[in-house]
Tab-separated table of C-alpha atoms and ligand atoms in Angstrom:
chain	number	residue	atom	x	y	z
A	1	MET	CA	0.000	0.000	0.000
A	2	LYS	CA	1.411	3.357	-1.015
A	3	ILE	CA	-0.110	6.762	-0.342
A	4	CYS	CA	0.764	10.287	-1.264
A	5	ILE	CA	-0.079	13.093	1.182
A	6	ILE	CA	-0.226	16.606	-0.218
A	7	GLY	CA	0.468	19.247	2.422
A	8	LEU	CA	2.829	18.576	5.343
A	9	GLY	CA	1.466	21.032	7.888
A	10	TYR	CA	-0.140	20.586	11.288
A	11	ILE	CA	-2.335	17.765	10.007
A	12	GLY	CA	-0.585	16.390	6.922
A	13	LEU	CA	2.717	15.745	8.666
A	14	PRO	CA	1.343	13.839	11.686
A	15	THR	CA	-1.012	11.902	9.388
A	16	ALA	CA	1.825	10.989	7.010
A	17	THR	CA	3.934	9.899	9.965
A	18	MET	CA	1.122	7.810	11.431
A	19	PHE	CA	0.530	5.920	8.189
A	20	ALA	CA	4.278	5.430	7.731
A	21	THR	CA	4.619	3.906	11.188
A	22	HIS	CA	1.670	1.598	10.484
A	23	GLY	CA	3.047	-0.287	7.504
A	24	VAL	CA	2.140	2.099	4.674
A	25	ASP	CA	4.679	3.544	2.209
A	26	VAL	CA	4.145	7.287	2.311
A	27	VAL	CA	5.313	10.084	0.057
A	28	GLY	CA	4.823	13.408	1.806
A	29	VAL	CA	4.570	16.353	-0.568
A	30	ASP	CA	4.883	20.050	0.137
A	31	VAL	CA	5.588	23.113	-1.983
A	32	ASN	CA	7.278	25.180	0.723
A	33	LYS	CA	11.078	25.009	0.278
A	34	ASN	CA	11.857	25.781	3.932
A	35	VAL	CA	9.525	23.023	5.103
A	36	LEU	CA	11.017	20.548	2.635
A	37	ASN	CA	14.573	21.453	3.666
A	38	LYS	CA	13.860	20.973	7.319
A	39	LEU	CA	11.999	17.705	6.878
A	40	GLN	CA	14.593	16.310	4.479
A	41	ASN	CA	17.206	17.055	7.131
A	42	GLY	CA	15.301	15.012	9.661
A	43	SER	CA	13.645	17.659	11.810
A	44	ILE	CA	10.029	18.747	11.938
A	45	HIS	CA	8.866	22.343	11.486
A	46	ILE	CA	5.962	22.325	13.927
A	47	GLU	CA	5.779	21.963	17.675
A	48	GLU	CA	3.837	18.814	18.563
A	49	PRO	CA	4.651	16.505	21.475
A	50	GLY	CA	6.055	13.138	20.381
A	51	LEU	CA	6.021	13.876	16.660
A	52	GLN	CA	9.757	14.436	16.148
A	53	GLU	CA	10.595	10.942	17.443
A	54	ILE	CA	8.157	8.990	15.288
A	55	PHE	CA	8.900	11.187	12.282
A	56	GLN	CA	12.581	10.259	12.548
A	57	LEU	CA	11.668	6.603	12.916
A	58	ALA	CA	9.522	6.707	9.768
A	59	ILE	CA	12.286	8.421	7.785
A	60	HIS	CA	14.926	6.054	9.132
A	61	ASN	CA	12.855	2.996	8.155
A	62	LYS	CA	12.349	4.519	4.692
A	63	LYS	CA	8.564	4.261	5.054
A	64	LEU	CA	8.247	8.040	4.680
A	65	THR	CA	9.898	10.056	1.943
A	66	ILE	CA	9.619	13.799	1.483
A	67	SER	CA	9.203	15.304	-1.964
A	68	ASN	CA	8.130	18.425	-3.818
A	69	THR	CA	5.995	16.511	-6.323
A	70	PRO	CA	3.363	13.800	-6.023
A	71	GLU	CA	3.927	10.377	-7.538
A	72	LYS	CA	1.784	7.401	-8.471
A	73	ALA	CA	0.135	5.811	-5.441
A	74	ASP	CA	-2.903	3.796	-4.337
A	75	ALA	CA	-4.386	6.709	-2.463
A	76	PHE	CA	-3.942	10.475	-2.287
A	77	ILE	CA	-4.731	12.566	0.754
A	78	ILE	CA	-5.097	16.322	0.447
A	79	ALA	CA	-4.315	18.135	3.691
A	80	VAL	CA	-3.537	21.702	2.678
A	81	PRO	CA	-4.762	24.810	4.518
A	82	THR	CA	-8.052	26.582	3.831
A	83	PRO	CA	-7.549	29.981	5.438
A	84	PHE	CA	-9.839	32.862	4.623
A	85	LEU	CA	-9.130	35.441	1.980
A	86	HIS	CA	-7.661	38.616	3.426
A	87	ASP	CA	-8.576	40.972	0.611
A	88	ASP	CA	-11.863	39.631	-0.717
A	89	TYR	CA	-15.004	39.851	1.394
A	90	GLY	CA	-18.606	38.981	0.687
A	91	GLU	CA	-21.431	41.230	1.789
A	92	TYR	CA	-24.920	40.485	3.065
A	93	GLN	CA	-27.339	43.202	4.161
A	94	GLY	CA	-24.540	45.732	4.441
A	95	LYS	CA	-22.331	43.498	6.610
A	96	LYS	CA	-19.089	42.014	5.338
A	97	TYR	CA	-18.311	38.345	5.789
A	98	LYS	CA	-15.093	36.405	5.275
A	99	LYS	CA	-14.636	33.935	2.436
A	100	ALA	CA	-12.589	30.721	2.260
A	101	ASP	CA	-9.425	30.699	0.198
A	102	MET	CA	-9.737	27.421	-1.708
A	103	SER	CA	-6.723	28.048	-3.938
A	104	TYR	CA	-4.449	25.612	-2.061
A	105	VAL	CA	-7.052	22.863	-2.267
A	106	VAL	CA	-7.520	23.503	-5.980
A	107	SER	CA	-3.812	23.480	-6.794
A	108	ALA	CA	-3.178	20.404	-4.612
A	109	THR	CA	-5.970	18.548	-6.427
A	110	GLU	CA	-4.647	19.639	-9.809
A	111	SER	CA	-1.139	18.532	-8.829
A	112	ILE	CA	-2.208	14.880	-8.534
A	113	LEU	CA	-4.031	14.745	-11.893
A	114	PRO	CA	-1.056	13.440	-13.929
A	115	PHE	CA	-0.525	10.587	-11.459
A	116	LEU	CA	-4.066	9.242	-11.132
A	117	GLU	CA	-4.811	5.686	-12.194
A	118	PRO	CA	-7.997	3.589	-12.210
A	119	GLY	CA	-8.819	2.271	-8.743
A	120	ASN	CA	-7.175	5.173	-6.875
A	121	LEU	CA	-8.769	6.726	-3.822
A	122	VAL	CA	-8.648	10.492	-3.227
A	123	ILE	CA	-9.400	11.909	0.203
A	124	LEU	CA	-9.857	15.551	1.053
A	125	GLU	CA	-9.035	16.349	4.694
A	126	SER	CA	-8.904	20.144	4.530
A	127	THR	CA	-11.777	21.902	6.283
A	128	SER	CA	-13.982	23.159	3.461
A	129	PRO	CA	-17.347	24.801	2.809
A	130	PRO	CA	-20.303	22.425	2.330
A	131	ARG	CA	-20.415	20.686	-1.073
A	132	THR	CA	-16.710	21.300	-1.850
A	133	THR	CA	-16.017	17.603	-2.480
A	134	ILE	CA	-18.879	17.238	-4.938
A	135	ASP	CA	-18.925	20.665	-6.574
A	136	LEU	CA	-15.213	21.568	-6.603
A	137	ILE	CA	-13.013	18.460	-6.249
A	138	LYS	CA	-15.001	15.967	-8.337
A	139	PRO	CA	-15.002	18.099	-11.529
A	140	ILE	CA	-11.259	18.743	-11.199
A	141	LEU	CA	-10.537	15.019	-10.805
A	142	GLU	CA	-12.689	14.194	-13.836
A	143	ARG	CA	-10.315	16.243	-15.967
A	144	SER	CA	-8.049	13.175	-15.708
A	145	GLY	CA	-10.481	11.337	-17.989
A	146	LEU	CA	-11.369	8.928	-15.172
A	147	LYS	CA	-14.920	8.707	-13.904
A	148	VAL	CA	-15.275	9.577	-10.227
A	149	GLY	CA	-17.343	6.940	-8.442
A	150	THR	CA	-16.373	4.021	-10.677
A	151	ASP	CA	-12.761	4.512	-11.896
A	152	LEU	CA	-11.738	6.809	-9.073
A	153	PHE	CA	-13.009	6.900	-5.506
A	154	LEU	CA	-13.466	10.129	-3.607
A	155	ALA	CA	-14.208	10.909	0.024
A	156	TYR	CA	-14.071	13.718	2.544
A	157	SER	CA	-12.571	12.912	5.919
A	158	PRO	CA	-11.914	15.827	8.250
A	159	GLU	CA	-9.284	15.745	10.942
A	160	ARG	CA	-10.706	16.543	14.365
A	161	VAL	CA	-7.578	16.553	16.482
A	162	LEU	CA	-6.546	19.061	19.090
A	163	PRO	CA	-3.138	20.710	18.568
A	164	GLY	CA	-0.906	19.548	21.409
A	165	LYS	CA	-2.607	16.140	21.488
A	166	ILE	CA	-2.545	15.325	17.799
A	167	LEU	CA	-0.897	11.903	17.932
A	168	THR	CA	-3.255	10.483	20.553
A	169	GLU	CA	-6.357	12.059	19.050
A	170	LEU	CA	-5.515	10.925	15.492
A	171	LYS	CA	-5.622	7.376	16.790
A	172	GLU	CA	-8.367	7.498	19.346
A	173	ASN	CA	-10.951	10.023	18.124
A	174	ALA	CA	-13.930	8.849	16.127
A	175	ARG	CA	-13.250	9.406	12.440
A	176	VAL	CA	-15.906	10.378	9.938
A	177	ILE	CA	-15.507	9.383	6.304
A	178	GLY	CA	-17.941	10.810	3.814
A	179	GLY	CA	-17.838	9.157	0.413
A	180	ILE	CA	-19.301	10.439	-2.818
A	181	ASN	CA	-20.669	6.872	-2.930
A	182	SER	CA	-20.583	4.000	-0.463
A	183	GLU	CA	-17.649	2.276	-2.179
A	184	SER	CA	-15.547	5.414	-1.736
A	185	ALA	CA	-16.433	5.613	1.963
A	186	GLU	CA	-15.614	1.934	2.466
A	187	LYS	CA	-12.234	2.305	0.758
A	188	GLY	CA	-11.563	5.256	3.047
A	189	ARG	CA	-12.394	3.133	6.069
A	190	ASP	CA	-9.989	0.399	4.926
A	191	LEU	CA	-7.249	2.986	4.658
A	192	TYR	CA	-7.706	4.840	7.952
A	193	SER	CA	-8.356	1.674	9.964
A	194	ARG	CA	-4.640	1.013	9.651
A	195	PHE	CA	-4.055	3.330	12.590
A	196	VAL	CA	-7.421	4.704	13.773
A	197	LYS	CA	-8.621	2.908	16.899
A	198	GLY	CA	-11.664	5.138	17.473
A	199	GLU	CA	-14.991	4.445	15.792
A	200	ILE	CA	-15.001	5.005	12.022
A	201	VAL	CA	-18.340	6.372	10.881
A	202	LEU	CA	-19.277	6.277	7.210
A	203	THR	CA	-21.556	8.843	5.624
A	204	ASP	CA	-21.813	10.970	2.490
A	205	ALA	CA	-19.286	13.674	1.589
A	206	THR	CA	-21.449	16.740	2.268
A	207	THR	CA	-22.591	15.419	5.649
A	208	ALA	CA	-18.948	14.862	6.609
A	209	GLU	CA	-18.126	18.436	5.577
A	210	MET	CA	-21.027	19.745	7.644
A	211	VAL	CA	-20.038	17.613	10.660
A	212	LYS	CA	-16.622	19.240	10.763
A	213	LEU	CA	-18.008	22.755	10.411
A	214	MET	CA	-20.777	22.124	12.936
A	215	GLU	CA	-18.302	20.942	15.584
A	216	ASN	CA	-16.151	24.042	15.427
A	217	THR	CA	-19.110	26.381	15.023
A	218	TYR	CA	-20.792	24.845	18.061
A	219	ARG	CA	-17.662	25.596	20.069
A	220	ASP	CA	-17.375	29.135	18.711
A	221	VAL	CA	-20.978	29.978	19.557
A	222	ASN	CA	-20.566	28.553	23.047
A	223	ILE	CA	-17.367	30.493	23.694
A	224	ALA	CA	-19.160	33.617	22.419
A	225	ILE	CA	-21.857	33.276	25.030
A	226	ALA	CA	-19.217	32.784	27.732
A	227	ASN	CA	-17.512	35.955	26.503
A	228	GLU	CA	-20.786	37.843	26.539
A	229	PHE	CA	-21.378	36.602	30.096
A	230	SER	CA	-17.974	38.034	31.037
A	231	ARG	CA	-19.060	41.468	29.792
A	232	LEU	CA	-22.383	41.224	31.635
A	233	SER	CA	-20.666	40.156	34.858
A	234	ASP	CA	-18.271	43.059	34.512
A	235	ARG	CA	-21.221	45.424	34.166
A	236	PHE	CA	-23.199	43.959	37.067
A	237	GLY	CA	-20.251	43.749	39.421
A	238	ILE	CA	-20.003	39.986	39.803
A	239	ASP	CA	-17.346	37.363	39.128
A	240	VAL	CA	-18.133	35.495	35.894
A	241	TRP	CA	-15.899	32.588	36.873
A	242	GLU	CA	-17.791	31.970	40.084
A	243	ALA	CA	-21.144	32.355	38.272
A	244	ILE	CA	-20.138	29.863	35.556
A	245	LYS	CA	-18.886	27.381	38.117
A	246	ILE	CA	-22.205	27.483	39.915
A	247	ALA	CA	-24.295	27.423	36.702
A	248	ASN	CA	-22.338	24.387	35.510
A	249	LEU	CA	-23.514	22.451	38.551
A	250	HIS	CA	-26.820	22.189	36.671
A	251	PRO	CA	-26.826	18.752	35.030
A	252	ARG	CA	-27.665	20.100	31.574
A	253	VAL	CA	-25.500	23.232	31.502
A	254	ASN	CA	-21.857	23.350	30.423
A	255	ILE	CA	-20.690	26.913	29.836
A	256	LEU	CA	-17.197	27.236	28.358
A	257	ASN	CA	-14.484	29.654	29.485
A	258	PRO	CA	-14.499	33.327	28.607
A	259	GLY	CA	-11.136	34.710	27.548
A	260	PRO	CA	-9.404	37.332	25.400
A	261	GLY	CA	-11.051	35.995	22.229
A	262	VAL	CA	-10.925	32.979	19.964
A	263	GLY	CA	-7.887	32.225	17.838
A	264	GLY	CA	-6.270	29.441	15.867
A	265	HIS	CA	-6.782	28.328	12.324
A	266	CYS	CA	-9.957	26.351	13.037
A	267	ILE	CA	-12.585	27.748	15.356
A	268	SER	CA	-12.086	31.379	14.378
A	269	VAL	CA	-12.146	30.503	10.670
A	270	ASP	CA	-14.507	27.582	10.035
A	271	PRO	CA	-17.820	29.227	11.048
A	272	TRP	CA	-17.258	31.733	8.228
A	273	PHE	CA	-17.480	28.834	5.741
A	274	LEU	CA	-21.120	28.426	6.760
A	275	VAL	CA	-21.851	32.156	6.752
A	276	GLU	CA	-20.219	32.488	3.345
A	277	THR	CA	-22.270	29.744	1.760
A	278	ALA	CA	-25.587	30.717	3.380
A	279	PRO	CA	-25.439	34.281	4.795
A	280	ASP	CA	-29.237	34.640	4.773
A	281	ILE	CA	-29.803	31.832	7.300
A	282	THR	CA	-26.799	32.120	9.636
A	283	PRO	CA	-27.331	35.229	11.820
A	284	LEU	CA	-26.442	33.409	15.041
A	285	ILE	CA	-23.177	31.985	13.713
A	286	ARG	CA	-22.222	35.375	12.334
A	287	THR	CA	-22.992	37.181	15.577
A	288	ALA	CA	-20.925	34.676	17.571
A	289	ARG	CA	-17.962	35.411	15.294
A	290	ASP	CA	-18.449	39.140	15.810
A	291	VAL	CA	-18.644	38.734	19.607
A	292	ASN	CA	-15.463	36.657	19.753
A	293	ASP	CA	-13.626	38.937	17.340
A	294	SER	CA	-14.482	41.966	19.471
A	295	GLN	CA	-13.350	40.410	22.756
A	296	PRO	CA	-9.816	41.901	22.311
A	297	ASP	CA	-11.435	45.370	22.381
A	298	PHE	CA	-13.115	44.453	25.660
A	299	VAL	CA	-9.713	43.484	27.091
A	300	VAL	CA	-8.121	46.744	25.883
A	301	ASP	CA	-10.960	48.694	27.460
A	302	LEU	CA	-10.396	46.828	30.720
A	303	VAL	CA	-6.674	47.638	30.611
A	304	LYS	CA	-7.536	51.318	30.239
A	305	ARG	CA	-9.891	51.171	33.192
A	306	ILE	CA	-7.081	49.665	35.291
A	307	ILE	CA	-4.145	51.891	34.346
A	308	GLY	CA	-5.842	54.843	32.626
A	309	GLU	CA	-5.436	56.429	29.197
A	310	PRO	CA	-1.922	56.005	27.757
A	311	LYS	CA	0.623	58.459	29.125
A	312	GLY	CA	3.821	56.493	29.451
A	313	GLN	CA	2.478	53.451	31.351
A	314	ARG	CA	4.247	50.196	30.684
A	315	ILE	CA	2.544	46.870	30.108
A	316	ALA	CA	4.283	43.505	30.358
A	317	ALA	CA	2.203	41.204	28.142
A	318	LEU	CA	2.665	37.491	28.803
A	319	GLY	CA	1.747	35.086	26.010
A	320	LEU	CA	1.147	35.581	22.300
A	321	THR	CA	-0.062	32.209	21.042
A	322	TYR	CA	-3.727	31.411	20.478
A	323	LYS	CA	-3.810	28.870	23.290
A	324	PRO	CA	-1.547	27.388	25.967
A	325	ASP	CA	1.582	25.313	25.458
A	326	VAL	CA	1.678	25.557	21.651
A	327	ASP	CA	3.780	27.804	19.392
A	328	ASP	CA	0.937	28.740	17.030
A	329	VAL	CA	0.061	32.440	16.740
A	330	ARG	CA	-2.397	32.203	13.853
A	331	GLU	CA	-5.430	34.462	14.428
A	332	SER	CA	-4.268	34.811	18.025
A	333	PRO	CA	-6.366	37.249	20.090
A	334	ALA	CA	-3.264	37.912	22.204
A	335	VAL	CA	-1.486	39.293	19.131
A	336	GLU	CA	-4.532	41.416	18.313
A	337	ILE	CA	-4.643	42.861	21.842
A	338	VAL	CA	-0.937	43.697	21.791
A	339	LYS	CA	-1.353	45.366	18.391
A	340	ILE	CA	-4.219	47.548	19.609
A	341	LEU	CA	-2.391	48.510	22.828
A	342	ILE	CA	0.697	49.579	20.860
A	343	GLU	CA	-1.465	51.536	18.394
A	344	ARG	CA	-3.177	53.295	21.303
A	345	GLY	CA	0.199	54.468	22.583
A	346	PHE	CA	1.002	52.163	25.499
A	347	THR	CA	4.593	51.001	26.000
A	348	LEU	CA	4.799	47.238	25.767
A	349	ARG	CA	7.232	44.459	26.470
A	350	LEU	CA	6.268	40.967	25.375
A	351	PHE	CA	7.263	37.496	26.429
A	352	ASP	CA	6.162	34.073	25.276
A	353	PRO	CA	8.284	30.993	26.012
A	354	TYR	CA	7.071	29.452	22.722
A	355	VAL	CA	7.572	32.494	20.477
A	356	LYS	CA	11.155	33.550	19.915
A	357	SER	CA	10.503	35.922	17.033
A	358	LEU	CA	7.426	37.506	15.517
A	359	LYS	CA	7.239	39.848	12.547
A	360	SER	CA	6.385	43.452	13.484
A	361	PHE	CA	6.909	42.759	17.209
A	362	GLU	CA	10.684	42.153	17.155
A	363	ASP	CA	11.395	45.390	19.041
A	364	TYR	CA	8.984	44.478	21.806
A	365	LEU	CA	9.768	40.795	22.270
A	366	MET	CA	12.000	39.978	25.252
A	367	GLY	CA	14.072	36.857	25.768
A	368	ASN	CA	12.995	36.290	29.349
A	369	LEU	CA	10.324	37.089	31.874
A	370	GLU	CA	12.539	39.070	34.254
A	371	ASP	CA	13.392	41.738	31.640
A	372	THR	CA	9.792	41.849	30.459
A	373	VAL	CA	8.319	42.897	33.796
A	374	ILE	CA	10.932	45.519	34.747
A	375	GLY	CA	9.285	48.914	35.137
A	376	ALA	CA	5.819	47.522	34.384
A	377	ASP	CA	2.638	49.238	35.569
A	378	LEU	CA	0.607	46.191	34.648
A	379	ILE	CA	1.295	42.535	33.912
A	380	LEU	CA	-1.206	41.350	31.330
A	381	VAL	CA	-1.612	37.568	31.120
A	382	LEU	CA	-2.964	36.677	27.677
A	383	VAL	CA	-2.189	32.958	27.471
A	384	ASP	CA	-2.391	30.291	30.181
A	385	HIS	CA	0.950	28.624	29.394
A	386	SER	CA	1.972	26.147	32.116
A	387	GLU	CA	5.052	28.293	32.734
A	388	PHE	CA	2.873	31.273	33.681
A	389	LYS	CA	0.458	29.277	35.818
A	390	SER	CA	3.261	27.956	37.991
A	391	LEU	CA	5.121	31.251	38.123
A	392	ASP	CA	6.479	32.330	41.500
A	393	PRO	CA	5.738	36.081	41.696
A	394	GLY	CA	8.280	36.408	44.494
A	395	SER	CA	11.031	35.756	41.933
A	396	LEU	CA	10.153	38.864	39.902
A	397	ILE	CA	11.298	42.377	40.792
A	398	GLY	CA	11.367	45.943	39.520
A	399	PHE	CA	7.677	46.755	38.915
A	400	ARG	CA	6.390	50.294	38.916
A	401	ASN	CA	2.961	49.078	40.026
A	402	LYS	CA	2.075	45.658	41.339
A	403	LYS	CA	-1.006	45.012	39.249
A	404	ILE	CA	-1.809	41.953	37.188
A	405	LEU	CA	-4.724	41.357	34.813
A	406	ASP	CA	-5.361	37.673	34.138
A	407	THR	CA	-7.544	37.238	31.030
A	408	ARG	CA	-7.486	33.431	31.384
A	409	HIS	CA	-8.268	32.994	35.068
A	410	CYS	CA	-5.197	30.810	35.367
A	411	LEU	CA	-3.195	32.329	38.214
A	412	ASP	CA	-2.909	31.112	41.756
A	413	ILE	CA	-4.434	34.247	43.274
A	414	ARG	CA	-3.170	33.464	46.781
A	415	LYS	CA	0.489	33.476	45.714
A	416	TRP	CA	0.095	36.771	43.875
A	417	HIS	CA	-1.688	38.426	46.782
A	418	GLN	CA	1.052	37.249	49.122
A	419	ALA	CA	3.588	38.884	46.793
A	420	GLY	CA	1.670	42.156	47.206
A	421	PHE	CA	-0.144	42.205	43.843
A	422	GLU	CA	-3.567	43.511	43.028
A	423	VAL	CA	-5.034	40.710	40.894
A	424	ILE	CA	-7.803	41.450	38.403
A	425	PHE	CA	-9.560	38.801	36.341
A	426	LEU	CA	-11.388	39.367	33.079
A	427	GLY	CA	-15.102	39.206	33.820
A	428	ASN	CA	-14.695	40.189	37.433
A	429	SER	CA	-15.788	43.764	37.986
A	430	ILE	CA	-13.158	46.299	39.043
B	1	SAJ	N1	-11.200	29.068	23.907
B	1	SAJ	C1	-11.867	29.905	24.792
B	1	SAJ	N2	-12.673	29.343	25.732
B	1	SAJ	C2	-12.851	27.994	25.828
B	1	SAJ	C3	-12.178	27.155	24.920
B	1	SAJ	C4	-11.361	27.717	23.964
B	1	SAJ	O1	-11.744	31.128	24.730
B	1	SAJ	O2	-13.583	27.568	26.715
B	1	SAJ	C5	-10.344	29.651	22.860
B	1	SAJ	C6	-8.900	29.208	22.980
B	1	SAJ	O3	-8.196	29.991	23.879
B	1	SAJ	C7	-8.425	29.364	21.555
B	1	SAJ	C8	-9.656	29.014	20.725
B	1	SAJ	O4	-10.741	29.149	21.613
B	1	SAJ	O5	-8.044	30.704	21.284
B	1	SAJ	C9	-9.663	27.643	20.106
B	1	SAJ	O6	-9.009	26.700	20.915
B	1	SAJ	P1	-9.522	25.197	21.160
B	1	SAJ	O7	-8.549	24.545	22.065
B	1	SAJ	O8	-10.928	25.196	21.595
B	1	SAJ	O9	-9.539	24.543	19.726
B	1	SAJ	P2	-8.473	24.392	18.517
B	1	SAJ	O10	-8.749	25.500	17.550
B	1	SAJ	O11	-7.083	24.234	19.001
B	1	SAJ	O12	-8.941	23.001	17.890
B	1	SAJ	C10	-10.280	22.859	17.424
B	1	SAJ	C11	-10.874	21.574	18.004
B	1	SAJ	N3	-12.323	21.550	17.779
B	1	SAJ	C12	-13.195	21.364	18.783
B	1	SAJ	O13	-12.846	21.235	19.927
B	1	SAJ	C13	-14.635	21.334	18.394
B	1	SAJ	C14	-10.197	20.372	17.351
B	1	SAJ	O14	-10.828	19.177	17.761
B	1	SAJ	C15	-10.273	20.490	15.822
B	1	SAJ	O15	-9.620	19.408	15.197
B	1	SAJ	C16	-9.573	21.766	15.427
B	1	SAJ	O16	-10.270	22.856	16.014
B	1	SAJ	C17	-9.583	21.865	13.896
B	1	SAJ	O17	-8.548	21.549	13.297
B	1	SAJ	O18	-10.608	22.183	13.330
């Protein structure tokens, strides 16, 4: 069995490695020269626990090869990104909405055309708007002269893994495989069952696309309501964290955590794929996106209420990634908050143990925590990295004001009080 995986990013690389360590010959293909260089030299370009070791094993055993072009194989998996377009918006009733950039999916699909042979299976893994497999991928594949459904088999199978836990979740999570016909879905099941231990559920391609989008949209909408609760609690002078804890004692209530906003390449992007394809019937999904996207403004407003309008105050911002213990800053609300604070005229120093350099913030980024907090009027915790949660405030010196704003509710308040700090949480009236 030989497969070709197009796209060696956060999903393609772990998936390629998994297949390669489960008896399949894998050709991993990417177009990015830096990525190829790194991988061909034996090291991975993403931070993911455990991946480096099994990647090296797969390369060493010659089960995984890295290339810049596809080759003939039994199956092809497309795992390229589907970000949104940054300069092309749709509009519905005077409001702009974001649109998916399908160009990587299109060029990846076109790149396999010369290598397709009768009996091949093609799987799209990239998160995509509903009907992409049928309306976009199928016609491209048919340009090969092969008939999709009889000569070629086609399915959509979304990844559903959590960054930071990818290797375990790839194996253990339930996997949905949506075929354009039942034979395609069954061939998909035969392929993924080589390493998937979770339940494999077969359905049609459009249902599988919807399942993926519904999961992330469900989460986005639920985080939006938690964020709105944080604003209400702030207004009414109560602690949102205590209120949520008590509300969640109800057997049918499970409110998520408010925070500085929603980031990452999934939850903050995918709901737009539904709004884009059906703007007239998705007001709730759209509003949730707007609420989460405006949460950074709420944080900036809170900062101003704590230290006043900018006139030379210094802020030590801790954390830039979109969530804890990863190095990913895509769509990160922390980055957005820092950007707004700098624009407004505050003086910032930044530190993130996972981010050693970041375009446009180079002058602000510090190499260690100690230098970051010197002269600070406010410590602003934007990400709940383990390193910050376990921080001993007694080890830090040189503040101008001992104030800390925790947007993640992750600090041990007792320790910080003992060290003489005023601790403020997002969603806890000041
Ligand atoms: N967040 C909150 N409050 C919460 C939970 C999360 O503000 O209660 C924020 C996080 O801080 C982060 C963002 O939401 O900025 C998203 O983080 P996440 O950990 O919820 O999810 P992702 O984006 O890392 O991964 C999601 C997962 N989807 C679901 O949990 C439904 C994962 O299973 C998917 O595979 C992934 O998206 C994807 O690739 O689509």
